[in-house]
mmCIF file of C-alpha atoms in Angstrom:
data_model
loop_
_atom_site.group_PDB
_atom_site.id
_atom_site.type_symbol
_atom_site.label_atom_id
_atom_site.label_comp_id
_atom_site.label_asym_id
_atom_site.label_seq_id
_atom_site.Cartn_x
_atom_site.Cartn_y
_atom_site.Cartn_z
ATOM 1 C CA UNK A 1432 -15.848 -12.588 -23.127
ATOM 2 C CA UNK A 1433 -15.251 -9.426 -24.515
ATOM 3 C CA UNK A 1434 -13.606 -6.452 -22.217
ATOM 4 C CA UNK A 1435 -14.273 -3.114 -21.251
ATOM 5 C CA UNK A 1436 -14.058 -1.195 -24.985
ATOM 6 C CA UNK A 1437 -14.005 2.643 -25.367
ATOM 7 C CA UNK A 1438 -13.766 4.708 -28.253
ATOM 8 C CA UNK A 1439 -12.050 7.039 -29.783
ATOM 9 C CA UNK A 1440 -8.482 5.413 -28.913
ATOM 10 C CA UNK A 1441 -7.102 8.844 -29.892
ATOM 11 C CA UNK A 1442 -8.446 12.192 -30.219
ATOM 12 C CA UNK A 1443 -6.839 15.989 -31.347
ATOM 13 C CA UNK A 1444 -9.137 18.863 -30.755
ATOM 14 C CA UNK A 1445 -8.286 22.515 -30.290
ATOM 15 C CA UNK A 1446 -8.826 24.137 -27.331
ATOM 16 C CA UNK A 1447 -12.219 25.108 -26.111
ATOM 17 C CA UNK A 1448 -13.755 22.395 -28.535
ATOM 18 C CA UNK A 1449 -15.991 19.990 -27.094
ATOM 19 C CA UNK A 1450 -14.906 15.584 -26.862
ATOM 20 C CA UNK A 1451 -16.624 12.987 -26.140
ATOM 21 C CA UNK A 1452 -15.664 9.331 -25.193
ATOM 22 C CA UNK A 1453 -17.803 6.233 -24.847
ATOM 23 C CA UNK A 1454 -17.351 3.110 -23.082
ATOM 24 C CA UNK A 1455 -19.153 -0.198 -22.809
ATOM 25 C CA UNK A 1456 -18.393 -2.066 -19.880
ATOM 26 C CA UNK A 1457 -17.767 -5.831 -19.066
ATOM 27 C CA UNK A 1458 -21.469 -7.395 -19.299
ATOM 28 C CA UNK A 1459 -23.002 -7.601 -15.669
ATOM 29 C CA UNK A 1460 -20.493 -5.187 -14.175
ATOM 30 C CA UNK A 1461 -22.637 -2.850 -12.246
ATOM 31 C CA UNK A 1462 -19.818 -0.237 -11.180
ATOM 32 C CA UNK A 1463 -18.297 1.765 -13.921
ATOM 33 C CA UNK A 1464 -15.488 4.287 -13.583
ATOM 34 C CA UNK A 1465 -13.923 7.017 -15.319
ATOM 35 C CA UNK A 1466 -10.278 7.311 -14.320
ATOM 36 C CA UNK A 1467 -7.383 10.652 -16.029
ATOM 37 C CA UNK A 1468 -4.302 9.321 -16.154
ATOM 38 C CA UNK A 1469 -1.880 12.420 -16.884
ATOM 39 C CA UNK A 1470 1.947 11.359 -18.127
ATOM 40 C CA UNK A 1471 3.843 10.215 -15.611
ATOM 41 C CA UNK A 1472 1.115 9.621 -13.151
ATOM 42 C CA UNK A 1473 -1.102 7.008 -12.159
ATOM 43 C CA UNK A 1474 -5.072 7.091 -12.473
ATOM 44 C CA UNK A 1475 -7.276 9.091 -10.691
ATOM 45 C CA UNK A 1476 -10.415 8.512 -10.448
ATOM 46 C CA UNK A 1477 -13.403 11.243 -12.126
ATOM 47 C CA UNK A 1478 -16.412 9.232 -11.501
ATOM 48 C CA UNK A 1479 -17.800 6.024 -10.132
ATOM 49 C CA UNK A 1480 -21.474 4.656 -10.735
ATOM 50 C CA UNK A 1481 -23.496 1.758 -9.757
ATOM 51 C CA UNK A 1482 -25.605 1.296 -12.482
ATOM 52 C CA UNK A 1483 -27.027 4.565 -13.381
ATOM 53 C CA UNK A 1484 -26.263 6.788 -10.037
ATOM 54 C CA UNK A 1485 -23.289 8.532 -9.717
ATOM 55 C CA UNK A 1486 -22.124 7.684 -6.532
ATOM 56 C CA UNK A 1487 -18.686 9.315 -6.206
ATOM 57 C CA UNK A 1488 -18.254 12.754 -8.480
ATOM 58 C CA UNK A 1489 -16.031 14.073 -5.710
ATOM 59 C CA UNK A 1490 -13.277 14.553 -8.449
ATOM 60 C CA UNK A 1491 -14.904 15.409 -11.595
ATOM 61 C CA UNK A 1492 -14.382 19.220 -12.548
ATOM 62 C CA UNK A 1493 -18.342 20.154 -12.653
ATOM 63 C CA UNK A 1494 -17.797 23.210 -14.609
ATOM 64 C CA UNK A 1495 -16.720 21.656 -17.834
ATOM 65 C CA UNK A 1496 -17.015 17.861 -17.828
ATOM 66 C CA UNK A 1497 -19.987 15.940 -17.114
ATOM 67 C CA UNK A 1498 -20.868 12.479 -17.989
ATOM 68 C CA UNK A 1499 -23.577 10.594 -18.320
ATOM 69 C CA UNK A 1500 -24.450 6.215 -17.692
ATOM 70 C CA UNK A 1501 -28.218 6.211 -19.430
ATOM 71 C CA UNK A 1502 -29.994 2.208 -18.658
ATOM 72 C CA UNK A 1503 -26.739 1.371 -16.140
ATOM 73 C CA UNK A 1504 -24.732 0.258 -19.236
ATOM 74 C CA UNK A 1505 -23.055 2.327 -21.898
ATOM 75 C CA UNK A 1506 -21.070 5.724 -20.587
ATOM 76 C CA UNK A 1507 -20.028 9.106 -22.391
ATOM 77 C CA UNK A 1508 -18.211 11.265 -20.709
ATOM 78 C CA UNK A 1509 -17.924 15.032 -22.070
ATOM 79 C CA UNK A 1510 -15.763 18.149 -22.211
ATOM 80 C CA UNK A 1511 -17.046 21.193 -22.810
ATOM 81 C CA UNK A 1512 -14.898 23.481 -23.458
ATOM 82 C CA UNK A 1513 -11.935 21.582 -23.704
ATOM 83 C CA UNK A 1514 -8.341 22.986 -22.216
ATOM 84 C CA UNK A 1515 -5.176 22.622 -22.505
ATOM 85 C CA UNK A 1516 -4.194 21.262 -19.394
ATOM 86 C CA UNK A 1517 -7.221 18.440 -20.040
ATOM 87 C CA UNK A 1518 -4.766 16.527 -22.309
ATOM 88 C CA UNK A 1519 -4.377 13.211 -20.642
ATOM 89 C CA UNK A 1520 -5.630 9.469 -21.041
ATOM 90 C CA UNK A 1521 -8.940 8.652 -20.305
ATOM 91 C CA UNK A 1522 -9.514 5.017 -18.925
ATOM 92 C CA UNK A 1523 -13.069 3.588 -18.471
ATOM 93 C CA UNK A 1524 -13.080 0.622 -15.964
ATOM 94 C CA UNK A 1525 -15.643 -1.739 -14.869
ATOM 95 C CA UNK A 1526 -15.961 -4.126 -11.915
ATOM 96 C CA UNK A 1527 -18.427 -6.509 -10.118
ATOM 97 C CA UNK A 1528 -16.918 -6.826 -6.575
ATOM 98 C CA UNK A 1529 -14.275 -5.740 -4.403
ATOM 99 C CA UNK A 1530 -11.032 -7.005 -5.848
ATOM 100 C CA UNK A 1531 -10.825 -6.147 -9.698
ATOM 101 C CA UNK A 1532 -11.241 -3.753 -11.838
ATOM 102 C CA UNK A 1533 -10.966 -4.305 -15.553
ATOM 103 C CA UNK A 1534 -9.738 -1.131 -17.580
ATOM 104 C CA UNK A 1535 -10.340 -0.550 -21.430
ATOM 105 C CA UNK A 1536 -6.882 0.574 -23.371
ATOM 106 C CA UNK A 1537 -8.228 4.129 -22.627
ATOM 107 C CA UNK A 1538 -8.499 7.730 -24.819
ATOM 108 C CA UNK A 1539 -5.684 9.478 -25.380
ATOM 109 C CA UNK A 1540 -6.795 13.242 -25.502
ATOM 110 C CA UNK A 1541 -4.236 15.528 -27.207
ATOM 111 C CA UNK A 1542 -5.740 19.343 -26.687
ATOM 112 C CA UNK A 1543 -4.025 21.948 -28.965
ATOM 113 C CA UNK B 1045 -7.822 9.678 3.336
ATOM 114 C CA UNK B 1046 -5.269 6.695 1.751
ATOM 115 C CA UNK B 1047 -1.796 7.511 -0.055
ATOM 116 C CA UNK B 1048 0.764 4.935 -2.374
ATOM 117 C CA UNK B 1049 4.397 5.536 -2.947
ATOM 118 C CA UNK B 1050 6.332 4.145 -5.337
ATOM 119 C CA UNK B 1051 9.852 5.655 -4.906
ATOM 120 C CA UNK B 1052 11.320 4.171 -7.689
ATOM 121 C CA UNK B 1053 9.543 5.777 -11.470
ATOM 122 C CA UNK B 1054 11.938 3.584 -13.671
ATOM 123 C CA UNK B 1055 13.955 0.251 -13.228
ATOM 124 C CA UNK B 1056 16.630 -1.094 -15.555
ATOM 125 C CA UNK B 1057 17.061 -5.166 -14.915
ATOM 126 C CA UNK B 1058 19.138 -7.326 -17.064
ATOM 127 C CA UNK B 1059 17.436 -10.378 -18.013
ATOM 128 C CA UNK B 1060 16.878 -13.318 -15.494
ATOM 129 C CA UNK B 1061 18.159 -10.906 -13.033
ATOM 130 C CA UNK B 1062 15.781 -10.548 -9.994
ATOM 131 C CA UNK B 1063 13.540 -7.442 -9.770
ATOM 132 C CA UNK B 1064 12.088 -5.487 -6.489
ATOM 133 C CA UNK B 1065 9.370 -3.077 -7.681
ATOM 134 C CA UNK B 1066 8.703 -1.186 -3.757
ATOM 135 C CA UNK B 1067 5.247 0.376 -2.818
ATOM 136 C CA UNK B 1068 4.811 1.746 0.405
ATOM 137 C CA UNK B 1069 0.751 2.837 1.533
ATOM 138 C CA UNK B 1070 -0.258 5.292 4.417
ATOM 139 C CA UNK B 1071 -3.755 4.778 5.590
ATOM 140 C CA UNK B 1072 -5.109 4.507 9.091
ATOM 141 C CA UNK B 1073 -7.759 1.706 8.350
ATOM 142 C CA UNK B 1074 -7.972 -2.161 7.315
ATOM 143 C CA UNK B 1075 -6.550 -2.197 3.300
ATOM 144 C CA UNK B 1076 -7.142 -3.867 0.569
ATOM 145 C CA UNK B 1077 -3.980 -3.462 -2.220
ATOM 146 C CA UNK B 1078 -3.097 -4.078 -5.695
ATOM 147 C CA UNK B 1079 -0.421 -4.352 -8.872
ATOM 148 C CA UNK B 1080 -1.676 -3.413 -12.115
ATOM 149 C CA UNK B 1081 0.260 -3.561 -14.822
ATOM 150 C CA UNK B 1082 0.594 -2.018 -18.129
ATOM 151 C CA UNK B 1083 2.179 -3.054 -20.785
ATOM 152 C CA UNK B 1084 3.188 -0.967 -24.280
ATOM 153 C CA UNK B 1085 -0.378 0.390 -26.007
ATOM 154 C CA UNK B 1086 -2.325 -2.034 -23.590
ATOM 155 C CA UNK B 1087 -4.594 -1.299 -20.936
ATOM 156 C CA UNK B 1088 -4.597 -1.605 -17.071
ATOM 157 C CA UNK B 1089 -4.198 -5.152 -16.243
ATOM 158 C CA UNK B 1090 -4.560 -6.796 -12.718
ATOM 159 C CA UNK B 1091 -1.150 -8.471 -11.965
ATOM 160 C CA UNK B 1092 -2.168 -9.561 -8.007
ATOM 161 C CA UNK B 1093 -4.045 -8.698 -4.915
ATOM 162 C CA UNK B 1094 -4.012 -8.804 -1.547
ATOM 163 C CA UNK B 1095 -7.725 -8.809 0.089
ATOM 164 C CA UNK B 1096 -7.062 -10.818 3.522
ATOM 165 C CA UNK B 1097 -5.465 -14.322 4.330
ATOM 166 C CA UNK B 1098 -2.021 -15.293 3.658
ATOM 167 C CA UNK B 1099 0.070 -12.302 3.250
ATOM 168 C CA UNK B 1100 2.524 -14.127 -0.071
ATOM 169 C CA UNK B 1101 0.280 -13.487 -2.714
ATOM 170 C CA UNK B 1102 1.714 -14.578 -6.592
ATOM 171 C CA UNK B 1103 0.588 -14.472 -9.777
ATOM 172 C CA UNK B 1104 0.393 -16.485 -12.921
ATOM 173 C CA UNK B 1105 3.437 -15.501 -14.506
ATOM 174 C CA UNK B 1106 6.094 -15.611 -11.584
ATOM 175 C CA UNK B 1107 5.592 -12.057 -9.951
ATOM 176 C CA UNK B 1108 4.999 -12.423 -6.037
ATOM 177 C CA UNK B 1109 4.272 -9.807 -3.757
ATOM 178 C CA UNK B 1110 4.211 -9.568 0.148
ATOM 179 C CA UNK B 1111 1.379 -7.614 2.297
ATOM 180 C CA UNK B 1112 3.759 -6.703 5.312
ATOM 181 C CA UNK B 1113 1.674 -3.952 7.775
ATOM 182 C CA UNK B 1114 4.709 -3.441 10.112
ATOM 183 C CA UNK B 1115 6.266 -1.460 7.832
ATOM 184 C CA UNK B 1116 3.178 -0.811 5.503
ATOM 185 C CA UNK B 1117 4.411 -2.152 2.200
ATOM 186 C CA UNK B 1118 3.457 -4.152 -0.536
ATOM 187 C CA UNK B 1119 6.864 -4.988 -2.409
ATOM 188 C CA UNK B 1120 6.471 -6.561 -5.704
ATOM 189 C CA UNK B 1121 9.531 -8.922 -6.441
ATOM 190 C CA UNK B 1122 10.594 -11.698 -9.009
ATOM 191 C CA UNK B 1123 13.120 -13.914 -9.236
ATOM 192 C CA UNK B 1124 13.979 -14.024 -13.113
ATOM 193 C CA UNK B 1125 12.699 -11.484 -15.313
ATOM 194 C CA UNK B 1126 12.256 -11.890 -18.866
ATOM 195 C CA UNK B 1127 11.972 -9.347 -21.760
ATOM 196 C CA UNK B 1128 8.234 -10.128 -21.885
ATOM 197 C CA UNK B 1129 7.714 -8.102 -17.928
ATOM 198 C CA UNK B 1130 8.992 -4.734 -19.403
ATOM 199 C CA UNK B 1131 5.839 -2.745 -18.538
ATOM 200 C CA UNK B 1132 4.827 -0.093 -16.091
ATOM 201 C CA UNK B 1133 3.910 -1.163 -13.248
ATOM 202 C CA UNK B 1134 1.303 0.592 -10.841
ATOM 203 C CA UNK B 1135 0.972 -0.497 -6.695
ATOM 204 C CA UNK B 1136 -3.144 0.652 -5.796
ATOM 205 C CA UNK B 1137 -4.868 0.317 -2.539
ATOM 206 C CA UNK B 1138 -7.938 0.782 -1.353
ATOM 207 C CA UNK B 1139 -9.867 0.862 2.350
ATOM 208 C CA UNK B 1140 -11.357 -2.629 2.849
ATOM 209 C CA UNK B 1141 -14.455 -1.515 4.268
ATOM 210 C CA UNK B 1142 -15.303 0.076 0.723
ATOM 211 C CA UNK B 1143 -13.861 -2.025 -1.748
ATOM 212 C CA UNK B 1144 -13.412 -0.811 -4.653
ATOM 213 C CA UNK B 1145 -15.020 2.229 -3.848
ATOM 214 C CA UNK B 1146 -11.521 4.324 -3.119
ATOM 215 C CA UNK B 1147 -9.062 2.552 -4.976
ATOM 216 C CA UNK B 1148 -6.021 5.344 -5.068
ATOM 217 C CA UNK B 1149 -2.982 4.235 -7.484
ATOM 218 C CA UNK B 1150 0.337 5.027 -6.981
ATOM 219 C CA UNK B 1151 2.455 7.351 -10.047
ATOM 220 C CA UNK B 1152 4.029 4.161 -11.360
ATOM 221 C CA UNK B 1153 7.384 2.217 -11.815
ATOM 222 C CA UNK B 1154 8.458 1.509 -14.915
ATOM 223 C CA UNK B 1155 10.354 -1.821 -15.868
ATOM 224 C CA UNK B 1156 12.691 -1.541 -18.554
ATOM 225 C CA UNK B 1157 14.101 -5.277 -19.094
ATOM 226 C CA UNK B 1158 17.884 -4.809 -20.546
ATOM 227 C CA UNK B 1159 18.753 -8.079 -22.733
#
């Protein structure tokens, strides 16, 4: 069975460019996250959906990233304009019940 | 709202010496908690949970860890480590009645393995 897969791995962009990353979650997982990890910290959660709502965007920063889960499946989350302090790892995980989540290897932004 | 602490960011162990990895929650409601783990260029990797029942929980490859609410921890030990466990490890918890839902990770303890 294959995992939760999101592309790019790695990504350079200068400062107020835009980024995009994708993720495909495990088949049949109805909740998808987006998660920052920063260095030296652990995740925190950006987003949560079940299926195609976005239940919990508490934490994601409104004014420049949005994302998006069109059909409940695939994900892209965006930044527009990127910043500097928005360098971090993004991780994508899916679950389908309490207990588990299962994380992609994640997108290592690198803003100039 | 839910906190982790993991006091310790990095841990040198020779190897086959025992290991204590120490996560302490705050959270005034019924928790679920978690280790991840991470290992070099991999992604997030569930190492063992605690949901309800028995309060030992272990995993496949010899890590144990021990739910104890008294003094709100979730300690992750092993007896023997090998060179294969040097990862970073990360202690999550989340409030039972929402599952998933609030999962909040700790910053992470990092497990060198010296040979």
């Amino acid at each position: 069975e294959a995992g939760v897969v999101q592309s790019p791995r790695y990504k350079i962009i200068e400062k107020k460019q835009p980024v995009a990353f994708w993720c495909n979650p495990i088949s049949g997982h109805n909740t998808l996250y987006w998660y920052r990890q920063n260095l030296g910290q652990g995740p925190e959660l950006l987003i949560r959906y079940e299926n195609e709502e976005a239940v919990d965007d508490s934490q994601l920063p409104k004014d420049r990233f949005s994302a998006e889960r069109l059909k409940g499946v695939d994900s892209t989350l965006k930044i527009q304009p990127a910043e500097l302090g928005d360098s971090a790892v993004y991780l994508c995980a899916s679950s389908s019940g309490p207990g588990e989540l299962f994380f992609g290897e994640g997108s290592r932004l690198t803003v100039l | 709202a839910q906190s982790v602490t993991q006091l310790d960011s990095q841990v040198p162990v020779f190897e086959e010496a025992p290991v204590e990895l120490r996560c302490n929650y705050s959270s005034s409601v019924s928790v679920y908690l978690f280790w991840y783990v991470q290992y070099p260029n991999q992604g997030l990797q569930l190492l063992l949970k605690y949901l309800s029942g028995s309060t030992l929980v272990e995993s496949i490859n010899g890590f144990e860890a021990e739910f104890n609410k008294s003094q709100t921890s979730f300690h992750l030990r092993k007896p023997s480590v090998h060179i294969s466990d040097t990862a970073e490890y990360f202690c999550a918890v989340s409030i039972s009645n929402f599952g998933n839902e609030k999962l909040t990770f700790g910053t992470g303890t990092r497990l060198t393995i010296i040979p």
